[in-house]
Amino acid sequence: MAELVQRYLNLIRDEHAGVTDGALATYIPELADVDPNGFGLSLSLSDGYVYESGDATVEFTIQSISKPFTYALALDQIGQDAVDARIGVEPSGEAFNEISVDAAKKTPKNPMINAGAIAAVSLVPGATPDERFARIREFYSACAGRPLDIDPAVYASEKKTGSRNRAIAYMLQSFGVLDGDPDEVLDVYFRQCSFKVTSTDLARMAATLARMAATLARGGVNPMTGRRVTDTVVVQRTLAVMVTCGMYDAAGDWASAVGMPAKSGVGGGIVAVLPGQLGIGVYSPLLDDKGNSVAGSACAGACPNG
Ligand code: GLN
């Protein structure tokens, strides 16, 4: 069985390895400098068994794939009602970095776009940015089953070029959505986008969510470490917004073609969860015009059908 799965994974990778469509993200030099042919595919069963194909040990930055994890952490820490008061759950149909809020409520439309993700960071408890970040790092690391670190050059670039995110954060502050100083919140947001991960880390993080979704009575347990990381209710909500909003303004296409809760990032990663079964992590940095990895979308879509 293991051999069959491995062969199938290699097959999917080979099928999409020649993809040259799409373009590297160029808004910061670090993302424009990566090898466009990098291609890693990892699958983690909910019991922690991992299959890898291609460049599964190559590190890249997590970018927007951080969003569902910080949202889950905020839900876990302050509860659904408090989070819902600040962040909606409606697909926006807009670009991820749109400067927008819900017209009536003046809150971000969902946590998978930058406005909602920045608000989610502000909801993670912490007396200082360092404290808040430490909590986020601990949670991500618990999901991945290893300590994750940031790429300092990407963090510095994100911070230097982050005018759009600053505009969003100050807008949120003006609407009373942000808990804390906008620049301090953004500093943590830029750091969380800069975590270095591999496709295998993403698969493990997804498998953690997959397993949590299956263990209603017991709450979420990391398949690698056996550690409980959050409540199943939290995971169900997180998976719901990944389904409806995880692939930016291509979320509808994704839901109809693939259907799995997923999240992409401009670093070239995609994380996808088959609740109760497995987690998928893909890395291929050539992006389509919505910011989703071209080969990554094709591979993640093919994986569970095998
Ligand atoms: N750091 C990026 C930003 O906030 C993340 C974007 C992304 O992956 N879509 O703009």
Short mmCIF file of C-alpha atoms and ligand atoms in Angstrom, two decimals:
data_model
loop_
_atom_site.label_atom_id
_atom_site.label_comp_id
_atom_site.label_asym_id
_atom_site.label_seq_id
_atom_site.Cartn_x
_atom_site.Cartn_y
_atom_site.Cartn_z
CA MET A 1 0.00 0.00 0.00
CA ALA A 2 2.73 2.46 1.03
CA GLU A 3 4.57 1.73 -2.17
CA LEU A 4 1.44 2.35 -4.24
CA VAL A 5 0.81 5.70 -2.59
CA GLN A 6 4.43 6.72 -3.12
CA ARG A 7 4.27 5.71 -6.76
CA TYR A 8 1.05 7.65 -7.23
CA LEU A 9 2.55 10.73 -5.59
CA ASN A 10 5.59 10.54 -7.88
CA LEU A 11 3.28 10.16 -10.84
CA ILE A 12 1.31 13.27 -9.95
CA ARG A 13 4.54 15.17 -9.48
CA ASP A 14 5.98 14.00 -12.78
CA GLU A 15 2.78 14.90 -14.56
CA HIS A 16 2.99 18.51 -13.39
CA ALA A 17 6.75 18.95 -13.16
CA GLY A 18 6.94 20.53 -16.60
CA VAL A 19 4.52 23.33 -15.76
CA THR A 20 6.04 26.64 -16.77
CA ASP A 21 2.84 28.68 -16.63
CA GLY A 22 2.63 31.37 -14.01
CA ALA A 23 5.19 33.73 -12.55
CA LEU A 24 7.19 34.17 -9.37
CA ALA A 25 5.92 36.75 -6.90
CA THR A 26 8.02 39.85 -7.38
CA TYR A 27 6.81 42.31 -4.76
CA ILE A 28 9.90 41.56 -2.68
CA PRO A 29 13.31 40.50 -4.09
CA GLU A 30 13.55 37.37 -1.93
CA LEU A 31 10.49 35.80 -3.59
CA ALA A 32 11.63 36.78 -7.09
CA ASP A 33 14.99 35.08 -6.50
CA VAL A 34 13.84 31.52 -5.84
CA ASP A 35 14.30 28.61 -8.27
CA PRO A 36 11.13 28.64 -10.41
CA ASN A 37 11.45 24.87 -10.95
CA GLY A 38 11.35 23.99 -7.24
CA PHE A 39 8.62 21.42 -6.81
CA GLY A 40 7.80 19.49 -3.65
CA LEU A 41 4.81 17.39 -2.83
CA SER A 42 4.09 15.88 0.58
CA LEU A 43 1.24 13.94 2.03
CA SER A 44 0.78 13.22 5.71
CA LEU A 45 -1.72 10.66 6.86
CA SER A 46 -3.57 11.58 10.01
CA ASP A 47 -1.52 8.99 11.92
CA GLY A 48 1.59 11.00 11.01
CA TYR A 49 2.97 8.78 8.24
CA VAL A 50 4.50 11.05 5.59
CA TYR A 51 5.04 10.52 1.86
CA GLU A 52 7.29 12.92 -0.01
CA SER A 53 8.12 13.54 -3.64
CA GLY A 54 10.53 16.02 -5.22
CA ASP A 55 11.81 19.07 -3.32
CA ALA A 56 9.98 18.25 -0.11
CA THR A 57 12.83 19.52 2.07
CA VAL A 58 13.21 22.90 0.34
CA GLU A 59 12.20 25.74 2.65
CA PHE A 60 10.05 28.63 1.46
CA THR A 61 8.03 31.23 3.32
CA ILE A 62 4.57 30.33 4.54
CA GLN A 63 3.06 33.73 3.63
CA SER A 64 -0.74 33.61 3.56
CA ILE A 65 -0.89 29.96 4.57
CA SER A 66 -0.30 31.41 8.03
CA LYS A 67 -3.79 32.90 7.99
CA PRO A 68 -5.91 29.86 8.91
CA PHE A 69 -3.50 28.91 11.68
CA THR A 70 -3.54 32.30 13.38
CA TYR A 71 -7.32 32.42 12.98
CA ALA A 72 -7.54 29.00 14.67
CA LEU A 73 -5.29 30.22 17.46
CA ALA A 74 -7.41 33.35 18.00
CA LEU A 75 -10.56 31.19 18.14
CA ASP A 76 -8.88 28.88 20.59
CA GLN A 77 -7.62 31.67 22.82
CA ILE A 78 -10.57 34.06 23.02
CA GLY A 79 -13.52 32.01 21.73
CA GLN A 80 -15.71 32.13 18.67
CA ASP A 81 -18.05 34.92 19.78
CA ALA A 82 -15.22 37.35 20.47
CA VAL A 83 -13.57 36.53 17.15
CA ASP A 84 -16.86 36.76 15.24
CA ALA A 85 -17.40 40.24 16.65
CA ARG A 86 -14.28 41.38 14.77
CA ILE A 87 -13.96 39.15 11.68
CA GLY A 88 -16.68 37.92 9.31
CA VAL A 89 -16.90 34.62 7.45
CA GLU A 90 -18.15 35.73 4.04
CA PRO A 91 -16.09 35.23 0.89
CA SER A 92 -14.97 38.63 -0.35
CA GLY A 93 -14.54 37.86 -4.05
CA GLU A 94 -11.76 40.43 -3.92
CA ALA A 95 -7.99 40.29 -4.09
CA PHE A 96 -6.27 39.20 -0.88
CA ASN A 97 -4.85 42.65 -0.21
CA GLU A 98 -7.98 44.66 -0.95
CA ILE A 99 -8.46 47.66 1.34
CA SER A 100 -12.00 46.75 2.30
CA VAL A 101 -14.38 45.88 5.12
CA ASP A 102 -17.97 44.66 5.26
CA ALA A 103 -20.10 47.66 4.24
CA ALA A 104 -22.49 47.41 7.18
CA LYS A 105 -20.41 45.98 10.02
CA LYS A 106 -17.09 47.64 9.15
CA THR A 107 -15.23 44.46 10.00
CA PRO A 108 -13.01 42.40 7.67
CA LYS A 109 -15.08 40.11 5.47
CA ASN A 110 -13.15 36.97 6.37
CA PRO A 111 -9.88 35.87 7.99
CA MET A 112 -8.26 34.58 4.78
CA ILE A 113 -7.72 38.03 3.26
CA ASN A 114 -5.13 40.39 4.66
CA ALA A 115 -7.63 42.60 6.49
CA GLY A 116 -9.04 39.62 8.41
CA ALA A 117 -5.63 38.09 8.96
CA ILE A 118 -4.23 41.30 10.44
CA ALA A 119 -7.28 41.53 12.72
CA ALA A 120 -6.75 37.90 13.75
CA VAL A 121 -3.17 38.65 14.78
CA SER A 122 -4.46 41.44 17.01
CA LEU A 123 -6.81 38.99 18.74
CA VAL A 124 -4.03 36.63 19.82
CA PRO A 125 -3.36 37.52 23.45
CA GLY A 126 0.02 39.03 24.32
CA ALA A 127 1.19 42.05 26.30
CA THR A 128 3.92 42.78 23.74
CA PRO A 129 4.45 41.95 20.03
CA ASP A 130 7.11 39.44 21.10
CA GLU A 131 4.72 37.71 23.44
CA ARG A 132 2.03 37.53 20.76
CA PHE A 133 4.51 36.23 18.22
CA ALA A 134 5.85 33.63 20.65
CA ARG A 135 2.34 32.26 21.07
CA ILE A 136 1.88 32.09 17.31
CA ARG A 137 5.24 30.42 16.81
CA GLU A 138 4.49 27.88 19.49
CA PHE A 139 1.15 27.02 17.90
CA TYR A 140 2.49 26.69 14.35
CA SER A 141 5.40 24.60 15.60
CA ALA A 142 3.06 22.34 17.54
CA CYS A 143 1.04 21.78 14.36
CA ALA A 144 4.17 21.11 12.27
CA GLY A 145 5.78 18.91 14.92
CA ARG A 146 9.05 20.85 14.83
CA PRO A 147 10.15 24.35 15.86
CA LEU A 148 9.63 26.78 12.98
CA ASP A 149 11.77 29.86 12.42
CA ILE A 150 11.38 32.95 10.30
CA ASP A 151 13.43 34.07 7.31
CA PRO A 152 14.87 37.38 8.54
CA ALA A 153 15.45 38.79 5.03
CA VAL A 154 11.84 38.13 3.99
CA TYR A 155 10.59 39.63 7.24
CA ALA A 156 12.69 42.78 6.68
CA SER A 157 11.43 43.08 3.09
CA GLU A 158 7.80 42.52 4.05
CA LYS A 159 8.16 45.26 6.62
CA LYS A 160 9.90 47.64 4.27
CA THR A 161 7.39 47.24 1.44
CA GLY A 162 4.23 46.81 3.51
CA SER A 163 2.41 50.06 2.70
CA ARG A 164 -0.72 48.29 1.55
CA ASN A 165 -0.89 46.30 4.76
CA ARG A 166 -0.26 49.48 6.75
CA ALA A 167 -3.20 51.10 4.98
CA ILE A 168 -5.35 48.11 5.90
CA ALA A 169 -4.22 48.07 9.53
CA TYR A 170 -4.85 51.78 10.04
CA MET A 171 -8.24 51.49 8.38
CA LEU A 172 -9.09 48.65 10.80
CA GLN A 173 -7.93 50.74 13.72
CA SER A 174 -10.18 53.59 12.61
CA PHE A 175 -13.15 51.19 12.67
CA GLY A 176 -12.25 49.95 16.15
CA VAL A 177 -11.43 46.46 14.89
CA LEU A 178 -7.79 46.25 15.93
CA ASP A 179 -6.77 45.40 19.43
CA GLY A 180 -3.45 47.15 19.79
CA ASP A 181 -1.16 49.49 17.93
CA PRO A 182 -1.38 48.95 14.12
CA ASP A 183 2.38 48.96 13.61
CA GLU A 184 2.93 46.48 16.42
CA VAL A 185 0.23 44.19 15.08
CA LEU A 186 1.72 44.44 11.58
CA ASP A 187 5.15 43.60 12.88
CA VAL A 188 3.78 40.29 14.15
CA TYR A 189 1.85 39.76 10.89
CA PHE A 190 5.02 40.29 8.83
CA ARG A 191 6.89 37.86 11.05
CA GLN A 192 4.20 35.20 10.76
CA CYS A 193 4.21 35.50 6.94
CA SER A 194 7.97 34.89 7.02
CA PHE A 195 8.01 31.47 8.69
CA LYS A 196 10.15 29.02 6.74
CA VAL A 197 8.36 25.78 5.97
CA THR A 198 8.74 22.80 3.64
CA SER A 199 5.95 21.03 1.79
CA THR A 200 6.25 18.33 4.45
CA ASP A 201 5.74 20.87 7.24
CA LEU A 202 2.59 22.03 5.46
CA ALA A 203 1.38 18.46 5.03
CA ARG A 204 1.93 17.85 8.74
CA MET A 205 0.18 21.07 9.70
CA ALA A 206 -2.73 20.08 7.47
CA ALA A 207 -2.76 16.56 8.90
CA THR A 208 -3.03 18.09 12.35
CA LEU A 209 -6.18 19.89 11.21
CA ALA A 210 -7.40 16.73 9.44
CA ARG A 211 -7.00 14.72 12.58
CA MET A 212 -8.54 17.34 14.83
CA ALA A 213 -11.58 17.38 12.58
CA ALA A 214 -11.93 13.64 13.14
CA THR A 215 -11.52 13.60 16.87
CA LEU A 216 -14.63 15.43 17.97
CA ALA A 217 -14.69 14.01 21.42
CA ARG A 218 -11.00 14.25 22.13
CA GLY A 219 -10.07 17.60 20.60
CA GLY A 220 -7.12 18.19 18.29
CA VAL A 221 -4.04 16.09 18.59
CA ASN A 222 -0.89 16.43 16.54
CA PRO A 223 -0.36 13.09 14.82
CA MET A 224 3.42 13.36 15.24
CA THR A 225 3.72 14.41 18.84
CA GLY A 226 0.42 13.22 20.25
CA ARG A 227 0.03 16.68 21.76
CA ARG A 228 -3.38 18.28 21.93
CA VAL A 229 -3.22 21.67 20.25
CA THR A 230 -6.73 23.04 20.00
CA ASP A 231 -10.44 22.25 20.08
CA THR A 232 -12.29 20.52 17.29
CA VAL A 233 -14.90 23.28 17.12
CA VAL A 234 -12.08 25.67 16.33
CA VAL A 235 -10.87 23.41 13.57
CA GLN A 236 -14.31 23.01 12.04
CA ARG A 237 -14.69 26.77 11.78
CA THR A 238 -11.19 27.15 10.38
CA LEU A 239 -11.81 24.48 7.74
CA ALA A 240 -15.09 26.16 6.81
CA VAL A 241 -13.42 29.46 5.99
CA MET A 242 -10.66 27.64 4.13
CA VAL A 243 -13.32 26.07 1.90
CA THR A 244 -15.12 29.30 1.19
CA CYS A 245 -12.27 31.82 1.21
CA GLY A 246 -8.92 30.00 1.22
CA MET A 247 -7.95 30.36 -2.42
CA TYR A 248 -8.41 34.11 -2.69
CA ASP A 249 -10.83 35.18 -5.38
CA ALA A 250 -10.49 31.75 -7.01
CA ALA A 251 -12.16 30.09 -4.00
CA GLY A 252 -15.32 29.23 -5.96
CA ASP A 253 -13.34 27.58 -8.77
CA TRP A 254 -11.34 25.62 -6.23
CA ALA A 255 -14.39 24.51 -4.25
CA SER A 256 -16.12 23.22 -7.36
CA ALA A 257 -13.05 21.57 -8.89
CA VAL A 258 -11.33 20.24 -5.76
CA GLY A 259 -13.57 20.81 -2.79
CA MET A 260 -11.01 20.42 -0.02
CA PRO A 261 -10.39 23.11 2.59
CA ALA A 262 -7.16 24.72 1.42
CA LYS A 263 -4.99 27.82 1.65
CA SER A 264 -2.38 29.17 -0.68
CA GLY A 265 0.46 31.63 -0.20
CA VAL A 266 2.51 33.78 -2.54
CA GLY A 267 5.63 31.87 -1.45
CA GLY A 268 4.32 29.07 -3.69
CA GLY A 269 2.87 26.79 -1.04
CA ILE A 270 -0.57 25.28 -0.80
CA VAL A 271 -1.95 23.43 2.18
CA ALA A 272 -5.02 21.22 1.79
CA VAL A 273 -6.91 19.14 4.31
CA LEU A 274 -8.95 16.01 3.79
CA PRO A 275 -10.76 16.01 7.15
CA GLY A 276 -10.21 12.84 9.11
CA GLN A 277 -7.84 11.45 6.49
CA LEU A 278 -4.78 13.38 5.50
CA GLY A 279 -2.97 16.63 4.93
CA ILE A 280 -1.33 17.77 1.72
CA GLY A 281 1.50 20.25 1.29
CA VAL A 282 2.71 21.40 -2.11
CA TYR A 283 5.46 23.79 -3.12
CA SER A 284 5.83 25.24 -6.59
CA PRO A 285 6.49 28.98 -6.71
CA LEU A 286 5.05 29.87 -10.13
CA LEU A 287 1.76 31.64 -9.39
CA ASP A 288 -1.35 32.35 -11.43
CA ASP A 289 -2.85 35.84 -11.59
CA LYS A 290 -4.76 35.31 -8.33
CA GLY A 291 -1.58 34.41 -6.44
CA ASN A 292 -2.12 30.63 -6.30
CA SER A 293 0.61 28.15 -7.24
CA VAL A 294 -0.24 26.80 -10.70
CA ALA A 295 1.28 23.33 -10.35
CA GLY A 296 0.43 23.25 -6.66
CA SER A 297 -3.28 23.71 -7.39
CA ALA A 298 -3.19 20.96 -10.01
CA CYS A 299 -1.34 18.52 -7.73
CA ALA A 300 -3.36 19.18 -4.59
CA GLY A 301 -6.48 18.61 -6.65
CA ALA A 302 -5.19 15.28 -7.96
CA CYS A 303 -3.94 13.86 -4.63
CA PRO A 304 -7.08 12.65 -2.85
CA ASN A 305 -8.53 11.18 -6.03
CA GLY A 306 -5.96 8.42 -6.07
N1 GLN B 1 2.99 38.82 3.04
C1 GLN B 1 2.01 38.87 2.02
C2 GLN B 1 1.07 40.04 2.24
O1 GLN B 1 0.63 40.25 3.32
C3 GLN B 1 1.26 37.57 1.98
C4 GLN B 1 0.40 37.53 0.80
C5 GLN B 1 -0.02 36.18 0.33
O2 GLN B 1 0.60 35.12 0.51
N2 GLN B 1 -1.08 36.24 -0.41
O3 GLN B 1 0.78 40.77 1.31
#
